[in-house]
mmCIF file of C-alpha atoms and ligand atoms in Angstrom:
data_model
loop_
_atom_site.group_PDB
_atom_site.id
_atom_site.type_symbol
_atom_site.label_atom_id
_atom_site.label_comp_id
_atom_site.label_asym_id
_atom_site.label_seq_id
_atom_site.Cartn_x
_atom_site.Cartn_y
_atom_site.Cartn_z
ATOM 1 C CA MET G 1 -22.585 -30.326 27.184
ATOM 2 C CA ILE G 2 -20.156 -27.894 25.541
ATOM 3 C CA LYS G 3 -21.478 -26.550 22.224
ATOM 4 C CA GLU G 4 -18.694 -26.606 19.599
ATOM 5 C CA LYS G 5 -18.675 -23.152 17.968
ATOM 6 C CA LEU G 6 -15.781 -23.625 15.550
ATOM 7 C CA SER G 7 -16.161 -27.229 14.464
ATOM 8 C CA SER G 8 -15.053 -26.555 10.878
ATOM 9 C CA ILE G 9 -11.915 -24.593 11.808
ATOM 10 C CA GLY G 10 -8.599 -26.458 11.958
ATOM 11 C CA LYS G 11 -4.945 -25.449 12.241
ATOM 12 C CA ASP G 12 -3.890 -22.452 10.135
ATOM 13 C CA ILE G 13 -1.729 -23.014 7.057
ATOM 14 C CA TYR G 14 1.380 -21.459 8.621
ATOM 15 C CA THR G 15 1.279 -23.884 11.530
ATOM 16 C CA VAL G 16 0.611 -26.842 9.237
ATOM 17 C CA ILE G 17 3.617 -25.961 7.043
ATOM 18 C CA SER G 18 5.910 -25.183 10.018
ATOM 19 C CA GLU G 19 5.156 -28.623 11.436
ATOM 20 C CA LEU G 20 5.811 -30.316 8.075
ATOM 21 C CA VAL G 21 9.191 -28.637 7.514
ATOM 22 C CA GLN G 22 10.473 -29.090 11.053
ATOM 23 C CA ASP G 23 13.891 -30.825 11.135
ATOM 24 C CA THR G 24 14.215 -30.812 7.314
ATOM 25 C CA ASP G 25 16.242 -28.535 5.028
ATOM 26 C CA ILE G 26 13.095 -27.297 3.275
ATOM 27 C CA ILE G 27 13.111 -23.507 2.962
ATOM 28 C CA ASN G 28 9.892 -22.325 4.537
ATOM 29 C CA LEU G 29 8.861 -19.246 2.552
ATOM 30 C CA ALA G 30 5.342 -19.550 3.952
ATOM 31 C CA LYS G 31 6.779 -18.496 7.303
ATOM 32 C CA VAL G 32 4.688 -15.708 8.684
ATOM 33 C CA SER G 33 7.245 -14.029 10.936
ATOM 34 C CA PRO G 34 9.894 -11.883 9.275
ATOM 35 C CA GLU G 35 13.493 -13.028 9.311
ATOM 36 C CA ILE G 36 14.678 -9.450 9.329
ATOM 37 C CA PRO G 37 16.211 -8.191 12.562
ATOM 38 C CA CYS G 38 14.427 -5.541 14.567
ATOM 39 C CA SER G 39 16.292 -2.368 15.522
ATOM 40 C CA ASP G 40 18.988 -2.662 18.214
ATOM 41 C CA THR G 41 17.673 0.509 19.837
ATOM 42 C CA LEU G 42 14.255 -1.071 20.265
ATOM 43 C CA THR G 43 15.605 -4.312 21.746
ATOM 44 C CA GLU G 44 17.891 -2.352 24.082
ATOM 45 C CA LEU G 45 14.888 -0.348 25.269
ATOM 46 C CA ALA G 46 12.994 -3.608 25.826
ATOM 47 C CA VAL G 47 15.814 -4.935 28.043
ATOM 48 C CA LYS G 48 15.946 -1.642 29.972
ATOM 49 C CA TYR G 49 12.209 -1.644 30.676
ATOM 50 C CA ILE G 50 12.044 -5.348 31.489
ATOM 51 C CA LYS G 51 14.527 -4.526 34.269
ATOM 52 C CA GLU G 52 12.727 -1.376 35.391
ATOM 53 C CA LYS G 53 9.003 -1.866 34.768
ATOM 54 C CA SER G 54 8.181 -5.557 34.952
ATOM 55 C CA ALA G 55 6.453 -5.295 38.313
ATOM 56 C CA GLU G 56 3.750 -2.919 37.060
ATOM 57 C CA TYR G 57 0.397 -3.423 35.384
ATOM 58 C CA THR G 58 -0.460 -0.693 32.894
ATOM 59 C CA HIS G 59 -3.820 0.966 32.412
ATOM 60 C CA PRO G 60 -6.281 -1.403 30.651
ATOM 61 C CA ASP G 61 -6.543 0.986 27.684
ATOM 62 C CA GLY G 62 -2.761 0.820 27.296
ATOM 63 C CA LEU G 63 0.171 2.896 28.494
ATOM 64 C CA LEU G 64 -0.829 6.527 27.992
ATOM 65 C CA GLU G 65 2.657 7.501 26.746
ATOM 66 C CA LEU G 66 2.322 4.886 24.007
ATOM 67 C CA ARG G 67 -1.191 6.019 23.073
ATOM 68 C CA LYS G 68 0.093 9.603 22.866
ATOM 69 C CA ALA G 69 2.993 8.529 20.647
ATOM 70 C CA ILE G 70 0.582 6.674 18.334
ATOM 71 C CA SER G 71 -1.694 9.698 18.216
ATOM 72 C CA SER G 72 1.162 11.991 17.107
ATOM 73 C CA SER G 73 2.299 9.500 14.527
ATOM 74 C CA ILE G 74 -1.240 9.356 13.038
ATOM 75 C CA LYS G 75 -1.411 13.146 13.035
ATOM 76 C CA LYS G 76 1.892 13.315 11.147
ATOM 77 C CA LYS G 77 0.937 10.647 8.633
ATOM 78 C CA HIS G 78 -2.738 11.356 7.985
ATOM 79 C CA GLY G 79 -3.207 14.895 9.307
ATOM 80 C CA VAL G 80 -6.031 13.816 11.642
ATOM 81 C CA SER G 81 -6.281 13.911 15.425
ATOM 82 C CA PHE G 82 -7.327 10.978 17.602
ATOM 83 C CA ASP G 83 -7.549 11.501 21.350
ATOM 84 C CA PRO G 84 -5.145 9.140 23.147
ATOM 85 C CA GLN G 85 -7.406 9.178 26.231
ATOM 86 C CA THR G 86 -10.555 7.976 24.513
ATOM 87 C CA GLU G 87 -9.868 6.910 20.930
ATOM 88 C CA ILE G 88 -6.826 4.603 20.985
ATOM 89 C CA THR G 89 -6.514 1.236 22.781
ATOM 90 C CA ILE G 90 -3.436 -1.000 22.964
ATOM 91 C CA SER G 91 -4.048 -4.709 22.401
ATOM 92 C CA ALA G 92 -2.241 -8.054 22.439
ATOM 93 C CA GLY G 93 -1.404 -7.806 18.755
ATOM 94 C CA ALA G 94 -3.726 -6.852 15.917
ATOM 95 C CA THR G 95 -5.372 -10.254 16.326
ATOM 96 C CA GLN G 96 -6.806 -9.305 19.717
ATOM 97 C CA SER G 97 -7.966 -5.899 18.451
ATOM 98 C CA MET G 98 -9.734 -7.694 15.606
ATOM 99 C CA TYR G 99 -11.402 -10.243 17.896
ATOM 100 C CA THR G 100 -12.405 -7.603 20.442
ATOM 101 C CA ALA G 101 -13.823 -5.269 17.785
ATOM 102 C CA ILE G 102 -15.787 -8.085 16.123
ATOM 103 C CA SER G 103 -17.123 -9.296 19.461
ATOM 104 C CA SER G 104 -18.199 -5.740 20.301
ATOM 105 C CA PHE G 105 -20.138 -5.201 17.085
ATOM 106 C CA VAL G 106 -21.474 -8.601 16.052
ATOM 107 C CA ASN G 107 -24.482 -10.300 17.610
ATOM 108 C CA GLU G 108 -26.374 -13.492 16.769
ATOM 109 C CA GLY G 109 -27.606 -13.407 13.160
ATOM 110 C CA ASP G 110 -25.670 -10.296 12.074
ATOM 111 C CA GLU G 111 -24.070 -10.427 8.639
ATOM 112 C CA VAL G 112 -20.443 -9.477 8.142
ATOM 113 C CA VAL G 113 -19.136 -8.746 4.654
ATOM 114 C CA LEU G 114 -15.514 -9.738 4.072
ATOM 115 C CA PHE G 115 -13.274 -10.198 1.075
ATOM 116 C CA GLU G 116 -11.526 -13.372 -0.023
ATOM 117 C CA PRO G 117 -8.804 -14.436 -0.003
ATOM 118 C CA ALA G 118 -9.096 -13.424 3.663
ATOM 119 C CA PHE G 119 -6.661 -13.376 6.573
ATOM 120 C CA ASN G 120 -7.356 -16.408 8.703
ATOM 121 C CA SER G 121 -8.466 -14.778 11.974
ATOM 122 C CA TYR G 122 -11.592 -13.006 10.701
ATOM 123 C CA VAL G 123 -14.019 -15.868 10.101
ATOM 124 C CA PRO G 124 -13.448 -17.678 13.441
ATOM 125 C CA ALA G 125 -14.045 -14.388 15.278
ATOM 126 C CA ILE G 126 -17.256 -13.708 13.333
ATOM 127 C CA VAL G 127 -18.608 -17.225 13.799
ATOM 128 C CA SER G 128 -17.689 -17.357 17.508
ATOM 129 C CA ASN G 129 -19.863 -14.321 18.050
ATOM 130 C CA GLY G 130 -22.886 -15.723 16.218
ATOM 131 C CA GLY G 131 -22.295 -13.704 13.036
ATOM 132 C CA ARG G 132 -22.719 -14.926 9.472
ATOM 133 C CA PRO G 133 -19.774 -14.287 7.122
ATOM 134 C CA VAL G 134 -20.844 -12.974 3.702
ATOM 135 C CA PHE G 135 -17.987 -13.566 1.281
ATOM 136 C CA VAL G 136 -17.004 -11.421 -1.695
ATOM 137 C CA GLN G 137 -14.224 -12.643 -3.961
ATOM 138 C CA ARG G 138 -11.531 -10.160 -4.920
ATOM 139 C CA GLN G 139 -11.084 -10.001 -8.687
ATOM 140 C CA GLU G 140 -8.004 -11.430 -10.380
ATOM 141 C CA PRO G 141 -5.405 -10.664 -11.551
ATOM 142 C CA ASP G 142 -4.902 -7.584 -9.338
ATOM 143 C CA TYR G 143 -7.376 -8.645 -6.613
ATOM 144 C CA HIS G 144 -9.405 -5.442 -6.729
ATOM 145 C CA ILE G 145 -12.837 -5.258 -5.113
ATOM 146 C CA ASP G 146 -16.001 -5.260 -7.205
ATOM 147 C CA TRP G 147 -17.992 -2.686 -5.217
ATOM 148 C CA GLU G 148 -21.140 -3.224 -7.285
ATOM 149 C CA ALA G 149 -21.136 -6.848 -6.130
ATOM 150 C CA VAL G 150 -20.699 -5.633 -2.544
ATOM 151 C CA GLN G 151 -23.627 -3.220 -2.865
ATOM 152 C CA LYS G 152 -25.901 -6.096 -3.898
ATOM 153 C CA LEU G 153 -25.115 -7.998 -0.688
ATOM 154 C CA ILE G 154 -25.951 -5.154 1.676
ATOM 155 C CA ASN G 155 -29.237 -5.478 3.569
ATOM 156 C CA THR G 156 -30.727 -4.649 6.965
ATOM 157 C CA ARG G 157 -28.837 -7.524 8.611
ATOM 158 C CA THR G 158 -25.439 -6.223 7.427
ATOM 159 C CA LYS G 159 -23.672 -5.101 10.591
ATOM 160 C CA LEU G 160 -20.070 -4.930 9.593
ATOM 161 C CA ILE G 161 -17.668 -4.770 6.641
ATOM 162 C CA ILE G 162 -14.080 -5.917 7.220
ATOM 163 C CA VAL G 163 -11.427 -4.545 4.880
ATOM 164 C CA ASN G 164 -7.683 -5.112 4.788
ATOM 165 C CA THR G 165 -5.287 -2.782 3.027
ATOM 166 C CA PRO G 166 -2.469 -3.376 2.122
ATOM 167 C CA HIS G 167 -3.874 -6.829 1.693
ATOM 168 C CA ASN G 168 -2.433 -10.044 3.094
ATOM 169 C CA PRO G 169 -1.800 -12.234 1.093
ATOM 170 C CA THR G 170 -2.375 -10.674 -2.361
ATOM 171 C CA GLY G 171 -0.488 -7.400 -1.793
ATOM 172 C CA ALA G 172 -3.393 -5.395 -3.267
ATOM 173 C CA VAL G 173 -3.745 -1.852 -1.915
ATOM 174 C CA PHE G 174 -6.774 0.450 -1.705
ATOM 175 C CA SER G 175 -7.012 3.357 -4.121
ATOM 176 C CA GLU G 176 -8.818 6.630 -3.401
ATOM 177 C CA GLU G 177 -11.668 5.192 -5.478
ATOM 178 C CA ASP G 178 -11.975 2.188 -3.115
ATOM 179 C CA ILE G 179 -12.318 4.573 -0.179
ATOM 180 C CA ALA G 180 -14.955 6.582 -2.078
ATOM 181 C CA GLN G 181 -16.906 3.418 -2.925
ATOM 182 C CA LEU G 182 -16.827 2.145 0.644
ATOM 183 C CA LYS G 183 -18.020 5.534 1.837
ATOM 184 C CA LYS G 184 -20.864 5.514 -0.689
ATOM 185 C CA ILE G 185 -22.002 1.998 0.242
ATOM 186 C CA THR G 186 -22.055 2.688 3.988
ATOM 187 C CA ASN G 187 -23.514 6.185 3.706
ATOM 188 C CA GLY G 188 -26.936 6.431 5.395
ATOM 189 C CA THR G 189 -26.589 2.957 6.983
ATOM 190 C CA LYS G 190 -25.649 1.799 10.495
ATOM 191 C CA ILE G 191 -22.889 -0.437 9.138
ATOM 192 C CA ASN G 192 -19.550 -0.379 10.974
ATOM 193 C CA VAL G 193 -16.235 -0.959 9.259
ATOM 194 C CA ILE G 194 -13.134 -2.652 10.637
ATOM 195 C CA SER G 195 -10.040 -1.838 8.642
ATOM 196 C CA ASP G 196 -7.018 -4.084 9.131
ATOM 197 C CA GLU G 197 -4.083 -1.834 8.264
ATOM 198 C CA VAL G 198 -1.232 -3.767 9.863
ATOM 199 C CA PHE G 199 0.832 -3.313 6.686
ATOM 200 C CA GLU G 200 0.200 0.458 6.599
ATOM 201 C CA HIS G 201 3.920 1.252 6.190
ATOM 202 C CA ILE G 202 4.618 -1.296 3.453
ATOM 203 C CA VAL G 203 3.275 0.111 0.181
ATOM 204 C CA PHE G 204 5.439 0.090 -2.947
ATOM 205 C CA ASP G 205 6.132 2.008 -6.147
ATOM 206 C CA ARG G 206 5.474 5.486 -4.766
ATOM 207 C CA GLN G 207 1.851 4.675 -3.960
ATOM 208 C CA LYS G 208 0.318 6.126 -0.811
ATOM 209 C CA HIS G 209 -1.400 4.024 1.831
ATOM 210 C CA GLN G 210 -5.085 4.947 1.749
ATOM 211 C CA SER G 211 -6.232 4.723 5.343
ATOM 212 C CA ILE G 212 -9.846 4.767 6.449
ATOM 213 C CA LEU G 213 -8.631 7.242 9.079
ATOM 214 C CA SER G 214 -8.052 9.979 6.547
ATOM 215 C CA ASN G 215 -11.708 10.005 5.487
ATOM 216 C CA GLU G 216 -13.711 11.768 8.194
ATOM 217 C CA GLN G 217 -17.095 10.244 7.369
ATOM 218 C CA LEU G 218 -15.761 6.698 7.126
ATOM 219 C CA ALA G 219 -13.573 7.106 10.206
ATOM 220 C CA GLU G 220 -16.659 7.903 12.312
ATOM 221 C CA ARG G 221 -18.114 4.434 11.729
ATOM 222 C CA SER G 222 -14.803 2.558 11.685
ATOM 223 C CA ILE G 223 -12.153 0.902 13.793
ATOM 224 C CA VAL G 224 -8.676 0.841 12.294
ATOM 225 C CA ILE G 225 -6.227 -1.793 13.499
ATOM 226 C CA SER G 226 -2.440 -1.891 13.331
ATOM 227 C CA SER G 227 0.429 -3.995 14.701
ATOM 228 C CA PHE G 228 3.872 -3.139 16.043
ATOM 229 C CA GLY G 229 4.761 -6.757 15.314
ATOM 230 C CA VAL G 230 4.504 -6.120 11.581
ATOM 231 C CA THR G 231 5.818 -2.539 11.626
ATOM 232 C CA PHE G 232 8.979 -3.164 13.671
ATOM 233 C CA ASN G 233 9.606 -6.881 12.924
ATOM 234 C CA VAL G 234 8.688 -7.913 16.466
ATOM 235 C CA PRO G 235 5.670 -10.200 15.897
ATOM 236 C CA GLY G 236 6.654 -12.219 18.986
ATOM 237 C CA TRP G 237 5.944 -9.195 21.192
ATOM 238 C CA LYS G 238 2.248 -9.365 20.247
ATOM 239 C CA ILE G 239 1.466 -5.668 20.662
ATOM 240 C CA GLY G 240 -0.966 -3.882 18.407
ATOM 241 C CA TYR G 241 -3.643 -1.241 18.740
ATOM 242 C CA CYS G 242 -6.957 0.017 17.477
ATOM 243 C CA ILE G 243 -8.186 3.502 16.717
ATOM 244 C CA GLY G 244 -11.736 4.796 16.443
ATOM 245 C CA SER G 245 -14.273 7.362 17.620
ATOM 246 C CA GLU G 246 -14.896 7.709 21.361
ATOM 247 C CA LYS G 247 -18.355 6.147 20.968
ATOM 248 C CA LEU G 248 -17.121 3.003 19.225
ATOM 249 C CA MET G 249 -14.005 2.758 21.401
ATOM 250 C CA ALA G 250 -16.114 2.864 24.593
ATOM 251 C CA GLN G 251 -17.951 -0.233 23.316
ATOM 252 C CA ILE G 252 -14.693 -1.981 22.483
ATOM 253 C CA ARG G 253 -13.067 -1.164 25.814
ATOM 254 C CA LYS G 254 -15.856 -2.906 27.733
ATOM 255 C CA LYS G 255 -14.956 -6.183 25.983
ATOM 256 C CA HIS G 256 -11.222 -5.512 26.036
ATOM 257 C CA LEU G 257 -11.238 -5.100 29.821
ATOM 258 C CA PHE G 258 -12.376 -8.667 30.356
ATOM 259 C CA GLN G 259 -10.895 -10.366 27.304
ATOM 260 C CA ILE G 260 -7.313 -9.270 28.083
ATOM 261 C CA ASN G 261 -7.423 -6.663 30.855
ATOM 262 C CA THR G 262 -3.925 -5.200 30.345
ATOM 263 C CA ILE G 263 -1.062 -5.644 27.884
ATOM 264 C CA ASN G 264 2.524 -6.385 28.919
ATOM 265 C CA THR G 265 4.048 -3.305 30.509
ATOM 266 C CA PRO G 266 7.788 -3.162 29.675
ATOM 267 C CA LEU G 267 7.360 -3.549 25.937
ATOM 268 C CA GLN G 268 4.787 -0.760 25.862
ATOM 269 C CA TYR G 269 7.335 1.540 27.532
ATOM 270 C CA ALA G 270 9.972 0.434 25.024
ATOM 271 C CA LEU G 271 7.705 1.149 22.050
ATOM 272 C CA ALA G 272 6.618 4.540 23.438
ATOM 273 C CA ASP G 273 10.222 5.586 23.981
ATOM 274 C CA TYR G 274 11.226 4.320 20.538
ATOM 275 C CA LEU G 275 8.405 6.174 18.761
ATOM 276 C CA ASN G 276 9.214 9.341 20.703
ATOM 277 C CA LYS G 277 12.826 9.221 19.497
ATOM 278 C CA GLY G 278 11.421 9.699 15.967
ATOM 279 C CA VAL G 279 11.135 6.729 13.621
ATOM 280 C CA ASP G 280 11.699 7.075 9.888
ATOM 281 C CA PHE G 281 8.905 4.810 8.641
ATOM 282 C CA SER G 282 10.028 5.216 5.043
ATOM 283 C CA ASN G 283 12.983 2.890 5.783
ATOM 284 C CA ILE G 284 10.537 0.030 6.417
ATOM 285 C CA LYS G 285 9.006 0.480 2.988
ATOM 286 C CA LYS G 286 12.451 0.812 1.341
ATOM 287 C CA LYS G 287 13.691 -2.437 2.855
ATOM 288 C CA PHE G 288 10.679 -4.459 1.707
ATOM 289 C CA GLN G 289 10.534 -2.784 -1.699
ATOM 290 C CA ALA G 290 14.165 -3.878 -2.201
ATOM 291 C CA ASN G 291 13.248 -7.435 -1.186
ATOM 292 C CA ARG G 292 10.231 -7.460 -3.501
ATOM 293 C CA ASP G 293 12.282 -6.214 -6.443
ATOM 294 C CA PHE G 294 14.965 -8.778 -5.615
ATOM 295 C CA VAL G 295 12.598 -11.791 -5.683
ATOM 296 C CA VAL G 296 10.680 -10.596 -8.737
ATOM 297 C CA ASP G 297 13.995 -10.324 -10.563
ATOM 298 C CA LEU G 298 15.238 -13.715 -9.325
ATOM 299 C CA LEU G 299 12.058 -15.423 -10.541
ATOM 300 C CA LYS G 300 11.701 -13.637 -13.869
ATOM 301 C CA ASP G 301 13.076 -16.622 -15.810
ATOM 302 C CA SER G 302 11.084 -19.200 -13.843
ATOM 303 C CA GLY G 303 7.926 -20.877 -15.148
ATOM 304 C CA PHE G 304 5.760 -18.810 -12.772
ATOM 305 C CA GLU G 305 3.780 -15.734 -13.808
ATOM 306 C CA ILE G 306 4.381 -12.855 -11.420
ATOM 307 C CA ILE G 307 2.513 -9.627 -10.929
ATOM 308 C CA PRO G 308 4.707 -7.678 -8.485
ATOM 309 C CA SER G 309 3.065 -7.213 -5.102
ATOM 310 C CA LYS G 310 1.919 -3.626 -4.412
ATOM 311 C CA GLY G 311 2.295 -3.828 -0.649
ATOM 312 C CA THR G 312 2.869 -6.127 2.411
ATOM 313 C CA PHE G 313 5.709 -8.652 2.349
ATOM 314 C CA TYR G 314 3.834 -11.273 0.360
ATOM 315 C CA GLN G 315 4.169 -12.201 -3.305
ATOM 316 C CA LEU G 316 1.824 -14.431 -5.298
ATOM 317 C CA LEU G 317 2.911 -16.724 -8.140
ATOM 318 C CA ASN G 318 0.621 -18.093 -10.841
ATOM 319 C CA TYR G 319 1.713 -21.595 -11.926
ATOM 320 C CA ARG G 320 -0.816 -22.296 -14.701
ATOM 321 C CA ASN G 321 2.050 -22.671 -17.217
ATOM 322 C CA LEU G 322 3.727 -25.303 -15.052
ATOM 323 C CA SER G 323 0.989 -27.639 -13.887
ATOM 324 C CA ASP G 324 -2.729 -28.203 -13.628
ATOM 325 C CA GLU G 325 -2.488 -29.860 -10.229
ATOM 326 C CA LYS G 326 -4.598 -28.452 -7.381
ATOM 327 C CA ASP G 327 -2.695 -25.708 -5.547
ATOM 328 C CA THR G 328 -2.510 -27.773 -2.341
ATOM 329 C CA GLU G 329 -1.045 -30.726 -4.281
ATOM 330 C CA PHE G 330 1.389 -28.589 -6.258
ATOM 331 C CA ALA G 331 2.570 -26.830 -3.080
ATOM 332 C CA ARG G 332 3.134 -30.230 -1.472
ATOM 333 C CA ARG G 333 5.086 -31.513 -4.481
ATOM 334 C CA ILE G 334 7.319 -28.415 -4.616
ATOM 335 C CA MET G 335 8.038 -28.885 -0.956
ATOM 336 C CA ASP G 336 8.904 -32.578 -1.318
ATOM 337 C CA GLU G 337 10.775 -32.422 -4.655
ATOM 338 C CA TYR G 338 12.345 -28.950 -4.653
ATOM 339 C CA GLY G 339 12.617 -28.199 -0.928
ATOM 340 C CA VAL G 340 10.669 -24.923 -0.832
ATOM 341 C CA ALA G 341 7.436 -24.413 1.125
ATOM 342 C CA LEU G 342 4.957 -21.920 -0.392
ATOM 343 C CA PHE G 343 1.336 -21.467 0.690
ATOM 344 C CA PRO G 344 -1.588 -22.463 -1.583
ATOM 345 C CA LEU G 345 -3.963 -19.501 -1.984
ATOM 346 C CA SER G 346 -7.084 -21.710 -1.872
ATOM 347 C CA VAL G 347 -6.756 -22.052 1.915
ATOM 348 C CA PHE G 348 -7.774 -18.402 2.263
ATOM 349 C CA TYR G 349 -11.185 -19.034 0.653
ATOM 350 C CA HIS G 350 -14.113 -20.642 2.533
ATOM 351 C CA ASP G 351 -14.854 -22.752 -0.564
ATOM 352 C CA SER G 352 -11.202 -23.465 -1.453
ATOM 353 C CA VAL G 353 -11.187 -21.523 -4.761
ATOM 354 C CA ASP G 354 -8.241 -22.847 -6.752
ATOM 355 C CA ASN G 355 -6.894 -20.407 -9.330
ATOM 356 C CA LYS G 356 -3.466 -22.076 -9.529
ATOM 357 C CA ILE G 357 -1.816 -19.546 -7.244
ATOM 358 C CA LEU G 358 0.843 -20.043 -4.586
ATOM 359 C CA GLY G 359 2.254 -17.351 -2.347
ATOM 360 C CA PHE G 360 5.232 -16.652 -0.123
ATOM 361 C CA SER G 361 6.752 -14.111 2.242
ATOM 362 C CA PHE G 362 9.802 -12.141 1.116
ATOM 363 C CA ALA G 363 10.516 -10.868 4.633
ATOM 364 C CA ARG G 364 13.594 -13.079 4.565
ATOM 365 C CA GLU G 365 17.333 -12.650 4.276
ATOM 366 C CA GLU G 366 18.645 -12.242 0.728
ATOM 367 C CA LYS G 367 20.637 -15.475 0.833
ATOM 368 C CA VAL G 368 17.499 -17.456 1.753
ATOM 369 C CA LEU G 369 15.488 -15.807 -1.028
ATOM 370 C CA LYS G 370 18.298 -16.493 -3.512
ATOM 371 C CA GLU G 371 18.540 -20.195 -2.653
ATOM 372 C CA ALA G 372 14.738 -20.599 -2.711
ATOM 373 C CA ALA G 373 14.522 -18.864 -6.110
ATOM 374 C CA LEU G 374 17.272 -21.114 -7.510
ATOM 375 C CA ARG G 375 15.218 -24.143 -6.502
ATOM 376 C CA LEU G 376 11.934 -22.674 -7.834
ATOM 377 C CA CYS G 377 13.545 -21.851 -11.194
ATOM 378 C CA LYS G 378 14.284 -25.586 -11.669
ATOM 379 C CA ILE G 379 10.577 -26.483 -11.783
ATOM 380 C CA LYS G 380 9.645 -27.521 -15.309
ATOM 381 C CA LYS G 381 6.237 -28.080 -16.879
ATOM 382 C CA GLN G 382 4.789 -31.536 -16.204
HETATM 383 C C1 PLP U 1 -3.525 -8.894 7.783
HETATM 384 C C2 PLP U 1 -3.071 -9.221 9.158
HETATM 385 N N1 PLP U 1 -3.881 -8.937 10.182
HETATM 386 C C3 PLP U 1 -3.527 -9.218 11.457
HETATM 387 C C4 PLP U 1 -2.312 -9.782 11.744
HETATM 388 C C5 PLP U 1 -1.980 -10.129 13.157
HETATM 389 O O1 PLP U 1 -1.081 -9.250 13.730
HETATM 390 P P1 PLP U 1 -0.544 -9.504 15.204
HETATM 391 O O2 PLP U 1 0.597 -10.451 15.106
HETATM 392 O O3 PLP U 1 -0.148 -8.145 15.698
HETATM 393 O O4 PLP U 1 -1.662 -10.092 16.012
HETATM 394 C C6 PLP U 1 -1.418 -10.085 10.719
HETATM 395 C C7 PLP U 1 -0.104 -10.685 10.992
HETATM 396 O O5 PLP U 1 0.738 -10.810 10.146
HETATM 397 C C8 PLP U 1 -1.823 -9.807 9.381
HETATM 398 O O6 PLP U 1 -1.029 -10.099 8.341
#
């Protein structure tokens, strides 16, 4: 008999909403993939390498040219060196890096500390590998982490802490103090850290992305994950990577070899070539900062309370002045009556915490954001 490992896990919210809005004129702002075109140069390179390199497998650790390009980009950004031969592995998106890293570290009965609201791929990966998720709620209204509460949950079974900065879906970003606290908590323990930094280039208001990589002591026990899908608006390519010490990476590569073996070849060549031409990452931030400012301004006279997102391309809206319905019900009503799909934040908590918050992606064209905001501004208190 097959033992069901993920009996409580259903479809993710993005899929549920996409299916509901199909063939309607509802604006789906819960859409996870950006509606912002990727660079022509990058797509032209993809076409070139599909013609030239499709008949090759690449090395299981990833195309060396791409690993080298990532290594130089990390050196430039964080001033630290990671060896492309032994410390960087290319994966089928950040999702695969996350699954592979979790499956390398977590064994039956291990505890994994993670923060809610949490991105939807972490818990299934923990549970599939016999781990026990230990949840810590981020603190409203800015969704910071209460490190004292984290400290109290640490024990000899704690194997892993998963962090995500900039944070999907709250937009919270780590401060230097968060890094210091995480370092303090893990100091003298055998705890590993996985840091999901797929939004590393999207941090607003002159703040700096605080990467685990830039802290030597933390970096030694950590795996940092990123995604070209998010960085270059090519989520459909499903190419990401992970970075970590040779010792940890050797563990990860053993799993990686049999979970995926190799990643698609032509797109790795395209990305390597593109990175080597010199990418101005600050343009990515500028574009999304403009979008964030645009939606915050459009919604300023609505009934929602808005604290501008500090990073990512997600914005949360508090609707306590508009309704006391459950967030799932309110989201459904807005969709049916006003034609805009937003995601209810409660779906990112294991116990469906409902703080009257909805969220949406602003990685959309201005005209779509404008029309959606017009509709949202019509919502009146019930
Ligand atoms: C926080 C976070 N982690 C991981 C991923 C998955 O990235 P990928 O599409 O490269 O698998 C995403 C995608 O948006 C994300 O937001």
